[in-house]
Amino acid sequence: MASFSYMIIFFLVSSTLAHTVSSEIFKPHAINKWPKPPCKMYYSVDPSYTSQCPDVISYVCATNGHTYQNECFFCVDQWEFGLHIKFYKYGKCG
């Protein structure tokens, strides 16, 4: 009789755990809650300065539909061409 109640407890705990784990895996991620790139660290003090972004691939997608190699390239483009270029998400566009 005691083994039957242990089986029920085991089943209830394992099904609750499985539900919790699977709900986190398939949960949609809100893009608007992602942190924005820290663009101020890439802005130049000298207007004649040419930026030297690192050769690191960590794609950033902008609202203009362009995929940038990393946040440095995104921030430099935003600095040079205007604030109408906005951050959309990390990763490739499309």
Tab-separated table of C-alpha atoms in Angstrom:
chain	number	residue	atom	x	y	z
A	1	MET	CA	0.000	0.000	0.000
A	2	ALA	CA	2.838	2.397	0.847
A	3	SER	CA	4.499	1.806	-2.520
A	4	PHE	CA	1.283	2.841	-4.271
A	5	SER	CA	1.278	6.265	-2.584
A	6	TYR	CA	4.969	6.722	-3.376
A	7	MET	CA	4.210	5.979	-7.020
A	8	ILE	CA	1.488	8.635	-7.057
A	9	ILE	CA	3.776	11.200	-5.413
A	10	PHE	CA	6.568	10.353	-7.867
A	11	PHE	CA	4.188	10.706	-10.818
A	12	LEU	CA	2.826	14.053	-9.622
A	13	VAL	CA	6.282	15.504	-8.946
A	14	SER	CA	7.754	14.284	-12.241
A	15	SER	CA	4.802	15.513	-14.313
A	16	THR	CA	4.999	18.935	-12.636
A	17	LEU	CA	8.728	19.097	-13.292
A	18	ALA	CA	8.274	18.068	-16.933
A	19	HIS	CA	5.629	20.749	-17.416
A	20	THR	CA	7.839	23.425	-15.848
A	21	VAL	CA	10.845	22.530	-17.992
A	22	SER	CA	8.901	22.264	-21.250
A	23	SER	CA	7.051	25.527	-20.662
A	24	GLU	CA	10.367	27.407	-20.326
A	25	ILE	CA	11.775	25.848	-23.495
A	26	PHE	CA	8.820	26.764	-25.691
A	27	LYS	CA	8.059	30.121	-24.092
A	28	PRO	CA	8.147	32.971	-26.644
A	29	HIS	CA	10.833	35.565	-25.928
A	30	ALA	CA	9.835	39.213	-25.994
A	31	ILE	CA	12.233	40.978	-28.357
A	32	ASN	CA	11.376	44.408	-26.933
A	33	LYS	CA	12.801	43.385	-23.536
A	34	TRP	CA	16.278	42.613	-24.876
A	35	PRO	CA	18.993	45.053	-23.759
A	36	LYS	CA	19.962	47.634	-26.337
A	37	PRO	CA	23.591	47.812	-27.519
A	38	PRO	CA	25.757	50.220	-25.475
A	39	CYS	CA	26.435	52.539	-28.422
A	40	LYS	CA	28.016	55.346	-26.401
A	41	MET	CA	31.155	53.273	-25.947
A	42	TYR	CA	31.654	53.127	-29.738
A	43	TYR	CA	31.101	56.832	-30.481
A	44	SER	CA	34.159	58.847	-31.320
A	45	VAL	CA	35.133	62.106	-29.687
A	46	ASP	CA	37.106	63.145	-32.755
A	47	PRO	CA	34.939	63.587	-35.904
A	48	SER	CA	37.823	62.598	-38.189
A	49	TYR	CA	38.339	59.316	-36.322
A	50	THR	CA	37.799	56.142	-38.324
A	51	SER	CA	36.246	53.421	-36.255
A	52	GLN	CA	38.002	50.115	-35.740
A	53	CYS	CA	35.344	47.558	-34.873
A	54	PRO	CA	36.486	44.122	-33.743
A	55	ASP	CA	36.241	41.242	-36.203
A	56	VAL	CA	33.744	39.373	-34.044
A	57	ILE	CA	30.576	37.831	-35.439
A	58	SER	CA	27.624	38.536	-33.178
A	59	TYR	CA	24.858	39.616	-35.543
A	60	VAL	CA	22.612	42.583	-34.810
A	61	CYS	CA	19.441	43.304	-36.755
A	62	ALA	CA	18.300	46.898	-37.237
A	63	THR	CA	14.883	48.283	-38.112
A	64	ASN	CA	16.165	49.165	-41.583
A	65	GLY	CA	16.400	45.416	-42.293
A	66	HIS	CA	20.190	45.396	-42.377
A	67	THR	CA	22.124	42.720	-40.478
A	68	TYR	CA	25.301	44.072	-38.913
A	69	GLN	CA	28.304	41.910	-38.046
A	70	ASN	CA	28.228	43.065	-34.429
A	71	GLU	CA	26.928	45.903	-32.278
A	72	CYS	CA	29.976	48.064	-33.002
A	73	PHE	CA	29.171	48.171	-36.736
A	74	PHE	CA	25.527	48.887	-35.901
A	75	CYS	CA	26.433	51.727	-33.532
A	76	VAL	CA	28.910	53.299	-35.955
A	77	ASP	CA	26.285	53.238	-38.729
A	78	GLN	CA	23.753	54.771	-36.370
A	79	TRP	CA	26.257	57.449	-35.396
A	80	GLU	CA	27.212	58.251	-39.015
A	81	PHE	CA	23.811	58.005	-40.730
A	82	GLY	CA	21.385	59.091	-38.033
A	83	LEU	CA	19.199	57.842	-35.252
A	84	HIS	CA	16.519	56.635	-37.669
A	85	ILE	CA	18.480	53.350	-37.625
A	86	LYS	CA	17.135	51.596	-34.538
A	87	PHE	CA	18.060	48.356	-32.834
A	88	TYR	CA	15.565	45.553	-33.502
A	89	LYS	CA	17.104	42.322	-32.168
A	90	TYR	CA	20.253	40.313	-31.740
A	91	GLY	CA	20.694	37.809	-34.560
A	92	LYS	CA	20.240	37.949	-38.316
A	93	CYS	CA	17.310	39.796	-39.850
A	94	GLY	CA	14.665	37.798	-41.669
